């Protein structure tokens, strides 16, 4: 009988070790997935309200028009949906198509979304904190599709419709 009890305890111990291992792996997986989603907003610099534009970029000169919709996932506008018509200017300035005045980490004229050959394009306009699509910095005009996440300052916008 004691031999049978020791064998049973041995198997219970093995199962418990495996369960511990699986829960630890699950915790690591969740933490890394959360970190990938939020790494964009770590080294941000507050942009002064009357910040001069560092370079003049021709905005709104794209002739093709289209409508789109983005949903704010993070930041001061979380849960709000923005509908826009391309070309759309994103920033804190009141003249922008999508005004993000409550986010101090967004430049006055931060980025532009426009349509080029039936593709929706996002372009950073020389902002201090940069523009990111799915965590990748926008260094040149970048194509976006439905489901992509555009990060401007602390605001994350998910493309819902294009």
XYZ file of C-alpha atoms in Angstrom:
162
model
C 0.000 0.000 0.000
C 2.707 2.596 0.790
C 4.339 1.835 -2.588
C 1.029 2.514 -4.366
C 0.593 5.755 -2.399
C 4.135 6.899 -3.272
C 3.532 6.161 -6.966
C 0.289 8.166 -6.915
C 2.002 11.098 -5.163
C 4.816 10.977 -7.712
C 2.331 11.329 -10.590
C 0.421 14.100 -8.803
C 3.706 15.963 -8.321
C 4.566 15.582 -12.021
C 1.131 16.943 -13.028
C 1.517 19.888 -10.647
C 4.957 20.720 -12.059
C 3.546 20.668 -15.609
C 0.617 22.879 -14.592
C 3.009 25.355 -12.980
C 5.122 25.378 -16.143
C 2.071 25.965 -18.378
C 0.754 28.814 -16.207
C 4.209 30.435 -16.175
C 4.428 30.212 -19.988
C 0.932 31.674 -20.307
C 1.887 34.605 -18.077
C 5.047 35.266 -20.096
C 3.061 35.077 -23.361
C 0.471 37.583 -22.116
C 3.120 39.967 -20.826
C 5.072 39.974 -24.080
C 1.899 40.492 -26.139
C 0.917 43.447 -23.929
C 4.422 44.911 -24.172
C 4.423 44.721 -27.982
C 1.153 46.645 -28.058
C 2.291 49.463 -25.747
C 5.989 49.983 -26.514
C 5.263 52.837 -28.917
C 4.251 55.323 -26.226
C 7.304 54.996 -23.958
C 9.768 57.757 -24.947
C 7.391 60.563 -25.811
C 8.149 64.256 -25.501
C 5.373 66.764 -24.821
C 4.986 69.112 -27.778
C 4.381 72.810 -26.995
C 0.931 74.115 -28.021
C 2.273 76.791 -30.372
C 4.991 74.641 -31.877
C 6.223 75.911 -35.246
C 6.149 73.414 -38.073
C 9.780 72.340 -38.718
C 9.272 71.976 -42.444
C 6.510 72.838 -44.853
C 4.900 69.716 -46.263
C 2.274 70.002 -49.002
C -0.861 68.587 -47.417
C -4.222 67.962 -49.025
C -2.910 68.099 -52.580
C -3.995 64.549 -53.381
C -6.919 64.658 -55.824
C -8.471 61.241 -55.066
C -11.175 61.318 -52.391
C -12.327 58.470 -50.154
C -13.972 58.043 -46.772
C -12.573 56.170 -43.821
C -13.197 55.456 -40.171
C -10.810 54.910 -37.258
C -11.494 53.826 -33.681
C -9.345 55.173 -30.834
C -8.030 52.240 -28.792
C -5.715 54.055 -26.356
C -5.086 57.559 -25.130
C -7.427 60.420 -24.231
C -9.894 59.486 -26.988
C -10.194 55.739 -26.213
C -13.503 54.385 -27.498
C -14.239 57.333 -29.803
C -14.763 56.765 -33.538
C -13.495 59.312 -36.076
C -14.905 59.460 -39.613
C -12.840 61.325 -42.186
C -12.547 62.027 -45.890
C -9.145 61.702 -47.547
C -6.893 63.533 -47.699
C -7.156 63.805 -43.912
C -4.810 65.686 -41.637
C -4.268 64.372 -38.077
C -2.990 66.615 -35.296
C -3.812 69.077 -32.519
C -4.519 72.006 -34.845
C -8.197 72.992 -35.119
C -7.947 72.848 -38.920
C -7.143 69.119 -38.955
C -9.664 66.526 -40.149
C -9.055 64.471 -37.013
C -8.332 66.832 -34.127
C -6.420 65.248 -31.215
C -6.147 68.394 -29.078
C -6.180 66.542 -25.737
C -3.053 64.496 -26.529
C -0.033 66.648 -25.614
C 2.296 64.234 -27.422
C 0.713 64.858 -30.843
C 2.117 67.669 -33.004
C -0.050 70.449 -34.448
C 0.137 68.788 -37.889
C 1.260 65.258 -37.065
C 0.329 62.982 -39.982
C -1.736 62.751 -43.146
C -3.887 59.945 -44.528
C -4.582 60.000 -48.262
C -5.601 57.737 -51.124
C -3.135 56.854 -53.858
C -4.003 54.369 -56.606
C -6.814 52.838 -54.510
C -4.456 52.335 -51.535
C -4.805 54.236 -48.267
C -1.473 55.792 -47.289
C -0.330 57.353 -44.011
C 2.565 59.820 -43.942
C 4.296 61.419 -40.967
C 4.638 65.195 -41.336
C 7.899 65.598 -39.406
C 6.386 65.171 -35.948
C 8.644 65.052 -32.880
C 7.318 61.753 -31.527
C 6.776 60.091 -34.876
C 3.933 58.048 -36.302
C 3.781 54.260 -36.028
C 1.744 51.638 -37.889
C 1.431 48.333 -36.021
C 4.489 49.327 -33.964
C 6.680 50.119 -36.992
C 7.818 53.744 -37.444
C 6.491 55.560 -40.505
C 9.652 56.894 -42.136
C 8.155 57.155 -45.635
C 4.547 57.041 -46.845
C 3.182 53.670 -45.683
C 0.170 51.712 -46.941
C -2.469 50.891 -44.322
C -5.390 48.492 -44.444
C -8.411 47.669 -42.324
C -7.296 46.420 -38.904
C -3.986 48.329 -38.809
C -3.236 50.435 -35.717
C -1.841 53.953 -36.212
C -0.058 55.374 -33.148
C 0.260 59.155 -32.766
C 1.550 60.258 -29.376
C -0.463 58.357 -26.784
C -3.405 57.898 -29.140
C -3.743 54.548 -30.942
C -6.209 54.548 -33.842
C -7.426 51.288 -35.380
C -8.488 51.493 -39.023
C -12.100 50.257 -39.000
C -13.099 51.070 -42.584
C -11.382 52.528 -45.602
